CSV table of C-alpha atoms in Angstrom, one decimal:
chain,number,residue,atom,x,y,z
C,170,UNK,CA,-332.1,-49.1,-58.7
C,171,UNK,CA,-331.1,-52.0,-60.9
C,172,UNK,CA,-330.8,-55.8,-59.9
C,173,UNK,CA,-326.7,-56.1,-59.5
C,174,UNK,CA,-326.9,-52.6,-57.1
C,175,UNK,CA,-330.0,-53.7,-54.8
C,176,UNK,CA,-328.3,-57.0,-54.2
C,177,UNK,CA,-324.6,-55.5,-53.6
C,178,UNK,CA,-327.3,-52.7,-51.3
C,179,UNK,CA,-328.1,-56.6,-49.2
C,180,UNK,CA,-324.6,-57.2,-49.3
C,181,UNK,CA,-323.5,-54.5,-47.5
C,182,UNK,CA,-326.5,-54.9,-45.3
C,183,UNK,CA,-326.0,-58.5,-44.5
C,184,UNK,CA,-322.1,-57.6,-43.8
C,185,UNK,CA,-322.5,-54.5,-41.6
C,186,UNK,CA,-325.4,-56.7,-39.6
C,187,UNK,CA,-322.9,-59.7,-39.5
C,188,UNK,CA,-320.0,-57.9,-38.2
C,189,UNK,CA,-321.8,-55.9,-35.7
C,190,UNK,CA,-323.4,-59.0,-34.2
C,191,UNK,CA,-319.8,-60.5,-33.9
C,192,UNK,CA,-318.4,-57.2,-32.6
C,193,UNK,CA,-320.5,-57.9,-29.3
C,194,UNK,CA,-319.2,-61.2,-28.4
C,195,UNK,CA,-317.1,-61.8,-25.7
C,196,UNK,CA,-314.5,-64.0,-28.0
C,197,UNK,CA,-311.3,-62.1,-29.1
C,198,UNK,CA,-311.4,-64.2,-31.9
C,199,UNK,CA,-315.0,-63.5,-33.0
C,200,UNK,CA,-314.6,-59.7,-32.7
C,201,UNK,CA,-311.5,-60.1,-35.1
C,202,UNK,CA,-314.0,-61.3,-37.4
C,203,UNK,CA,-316.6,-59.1,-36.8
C,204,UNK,CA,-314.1,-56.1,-37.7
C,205,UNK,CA,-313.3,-58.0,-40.7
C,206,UNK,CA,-317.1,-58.4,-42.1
C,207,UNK,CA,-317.1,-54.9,-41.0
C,208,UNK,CA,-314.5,-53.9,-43.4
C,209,UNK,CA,-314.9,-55.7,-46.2
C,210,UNK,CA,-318.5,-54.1,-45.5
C,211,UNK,CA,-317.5,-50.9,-45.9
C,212,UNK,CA,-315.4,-51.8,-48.8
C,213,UNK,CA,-318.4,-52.5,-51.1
C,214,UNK,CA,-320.1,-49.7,-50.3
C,215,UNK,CA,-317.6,-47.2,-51.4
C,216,UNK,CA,-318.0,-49.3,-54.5
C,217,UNK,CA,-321.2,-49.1,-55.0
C,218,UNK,CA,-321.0,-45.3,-54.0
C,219,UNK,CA,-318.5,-44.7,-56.8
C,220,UNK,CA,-321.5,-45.5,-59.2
C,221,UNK,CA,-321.7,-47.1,-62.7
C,222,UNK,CA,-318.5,-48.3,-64.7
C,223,UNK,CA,-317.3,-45.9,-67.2
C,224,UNK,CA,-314.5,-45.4,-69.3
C,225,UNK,CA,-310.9,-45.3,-68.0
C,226,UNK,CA,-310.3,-42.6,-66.5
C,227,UNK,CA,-307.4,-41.8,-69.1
C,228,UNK,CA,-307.6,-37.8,-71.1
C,229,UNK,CA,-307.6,-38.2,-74.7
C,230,UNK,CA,-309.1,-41.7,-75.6
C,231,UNK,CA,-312.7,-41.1,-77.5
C,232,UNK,CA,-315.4,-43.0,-75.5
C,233,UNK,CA,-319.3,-43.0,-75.8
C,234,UNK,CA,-318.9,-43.6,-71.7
C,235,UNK,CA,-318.6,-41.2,-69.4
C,236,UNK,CA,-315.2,-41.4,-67.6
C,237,UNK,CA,-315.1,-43.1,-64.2
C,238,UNK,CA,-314.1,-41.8,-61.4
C,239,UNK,CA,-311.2,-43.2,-59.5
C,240,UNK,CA,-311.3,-41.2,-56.3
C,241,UNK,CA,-314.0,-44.5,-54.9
C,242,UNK,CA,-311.5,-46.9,-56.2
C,243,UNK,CA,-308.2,-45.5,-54.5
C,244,UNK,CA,-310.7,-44.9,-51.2
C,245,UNK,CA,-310.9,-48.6,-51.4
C,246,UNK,CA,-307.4,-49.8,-52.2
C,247,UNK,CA,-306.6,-47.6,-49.0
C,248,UNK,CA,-309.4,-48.8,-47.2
C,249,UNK,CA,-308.2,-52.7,-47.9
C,250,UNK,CA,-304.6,-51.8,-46.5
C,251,UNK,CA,-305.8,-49.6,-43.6
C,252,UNK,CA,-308.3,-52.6,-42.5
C,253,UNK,CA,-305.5,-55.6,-42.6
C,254,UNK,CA,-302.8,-53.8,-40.6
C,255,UNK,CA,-305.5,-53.0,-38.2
C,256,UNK,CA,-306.7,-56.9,-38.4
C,257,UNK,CA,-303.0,-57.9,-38.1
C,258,UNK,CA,-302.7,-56.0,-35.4
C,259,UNK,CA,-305.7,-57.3,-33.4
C,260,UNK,CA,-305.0,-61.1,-34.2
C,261,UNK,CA,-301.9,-60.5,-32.3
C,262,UNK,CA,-303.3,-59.1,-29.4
C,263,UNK,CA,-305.7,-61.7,-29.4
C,264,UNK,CA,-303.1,-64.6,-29.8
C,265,UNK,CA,-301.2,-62.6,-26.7
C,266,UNK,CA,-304.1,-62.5,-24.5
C,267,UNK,CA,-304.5,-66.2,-25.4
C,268,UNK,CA,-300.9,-66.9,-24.6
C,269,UNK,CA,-301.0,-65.4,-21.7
C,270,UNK,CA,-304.6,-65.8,-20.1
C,271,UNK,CA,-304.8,-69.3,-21.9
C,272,UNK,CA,-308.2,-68.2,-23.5
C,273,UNK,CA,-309.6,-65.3,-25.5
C,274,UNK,CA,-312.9,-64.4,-23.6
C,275,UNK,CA,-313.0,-61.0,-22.5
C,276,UNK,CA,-313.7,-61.0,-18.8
C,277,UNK,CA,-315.9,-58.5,-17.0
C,278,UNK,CA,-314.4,-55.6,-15.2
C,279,UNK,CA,-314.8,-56.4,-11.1
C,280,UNK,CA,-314.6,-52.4,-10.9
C,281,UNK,CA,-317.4,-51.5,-13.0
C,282,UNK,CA,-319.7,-54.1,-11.5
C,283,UNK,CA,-319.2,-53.1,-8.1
C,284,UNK,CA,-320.1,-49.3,-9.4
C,285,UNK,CA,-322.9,-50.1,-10.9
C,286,UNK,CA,-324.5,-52.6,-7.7
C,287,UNK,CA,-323.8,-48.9,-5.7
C,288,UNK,CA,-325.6,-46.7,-8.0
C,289,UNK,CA,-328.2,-49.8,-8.3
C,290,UNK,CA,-328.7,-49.4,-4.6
C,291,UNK,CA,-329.0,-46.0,-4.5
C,292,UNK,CA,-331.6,-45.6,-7.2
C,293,UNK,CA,-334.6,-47.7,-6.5
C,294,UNK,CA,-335.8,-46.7,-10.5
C,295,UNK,CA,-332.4,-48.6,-11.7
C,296,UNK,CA,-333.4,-51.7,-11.1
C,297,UNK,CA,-333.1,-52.1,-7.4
C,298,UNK,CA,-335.4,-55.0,-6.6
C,299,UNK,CA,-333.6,-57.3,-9.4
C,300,UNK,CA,-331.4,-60.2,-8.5
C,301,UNK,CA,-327.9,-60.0,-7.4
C,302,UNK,CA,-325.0,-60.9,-9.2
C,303,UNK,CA,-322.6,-63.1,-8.1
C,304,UNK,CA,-320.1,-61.2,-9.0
C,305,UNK,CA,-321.1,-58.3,-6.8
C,306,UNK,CA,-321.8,-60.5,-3.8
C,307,UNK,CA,-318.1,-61.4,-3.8
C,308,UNK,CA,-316.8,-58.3,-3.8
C,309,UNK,CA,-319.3,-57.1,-0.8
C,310,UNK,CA,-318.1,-60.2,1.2
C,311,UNK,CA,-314.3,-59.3,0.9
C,312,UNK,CA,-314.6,-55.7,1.8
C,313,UNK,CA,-316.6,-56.8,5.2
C,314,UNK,CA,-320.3,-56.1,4.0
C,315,UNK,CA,-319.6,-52.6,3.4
C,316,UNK,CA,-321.0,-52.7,-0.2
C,317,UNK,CA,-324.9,-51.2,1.1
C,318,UNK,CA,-323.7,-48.4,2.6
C,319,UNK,CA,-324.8,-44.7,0.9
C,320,UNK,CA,-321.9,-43.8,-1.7
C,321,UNK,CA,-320.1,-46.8,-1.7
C,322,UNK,CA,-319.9,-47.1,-5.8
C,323,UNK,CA,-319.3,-43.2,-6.8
């Protein structure tokens, strides 16, 4: 592998690491990025798939190159168009969540808490004995204290 590939090889690397690490934060805005880096991420690596440059791709012009192929070139013209609709398409459901929740955290689902604390209880293994969340302790006050009870999560 030559110089110019191995670095665009860390490119992609540093790029797919980037955008997953944004993909699991709790800001809309962040995650917007994080598809981004994600993107342009796999951008370059159908680049760098397509191999070395060669000659245009045109039939009857006399090259000592071999012809390159186009097919990893129109992958990524498609790629760029597919990835900024979707992006334009997240940054306004992000900017509508932030109009109407007046931030752009992602909140925790009360539901899937409360399932979880049952199947918790129910399953010494599952991490039984840890702490309790605050979260769950609300929801066992408003239904009465009927949150221990056998089957109340499933």
């Amino acid at each position: 592998m030559t110089g110019p590939a191995l670095v665009l090889v860390l490119a992609v690397a540093v790029l797919f690491a980037a955008g997953f690490n944004m993909l699991m934060e709790r800001s809309l805005i962040r995650i917007v990025i994080g598809f981004m880096l994600l993107g342009h991420g796999a951008n370059v690596l159908l680049l760098l798939a397509g191999g070395a440059a060669g000659s245009p791709p045109l039939l009857g012009g006399k090259s000592e190159r071999p012809m390159a192929d186009p097919l990893p070139q129109a992958m990524v013209l498609t790629a760029i168009v597919i990835t900024f609709g979707v992006t334009a398409f997240l940054l306004a459901l992000a900017f509508r969540s932030r109009i109407l929740l007046g931030e752009d955290e992602v909140r925790d689902d009360v539901e899937d808490r409360r399932i979880h604390a049952g199947r918790r209880r129910q399953e010494p293994w599952a991490g039984g004995d840890a702490e309790a969340d605050p979260v769950e302790e609300n929801t066992e006050q408003e239904s009465g204290g009927r949150g221990g009870e056998k089957g109340g999560g499933a």
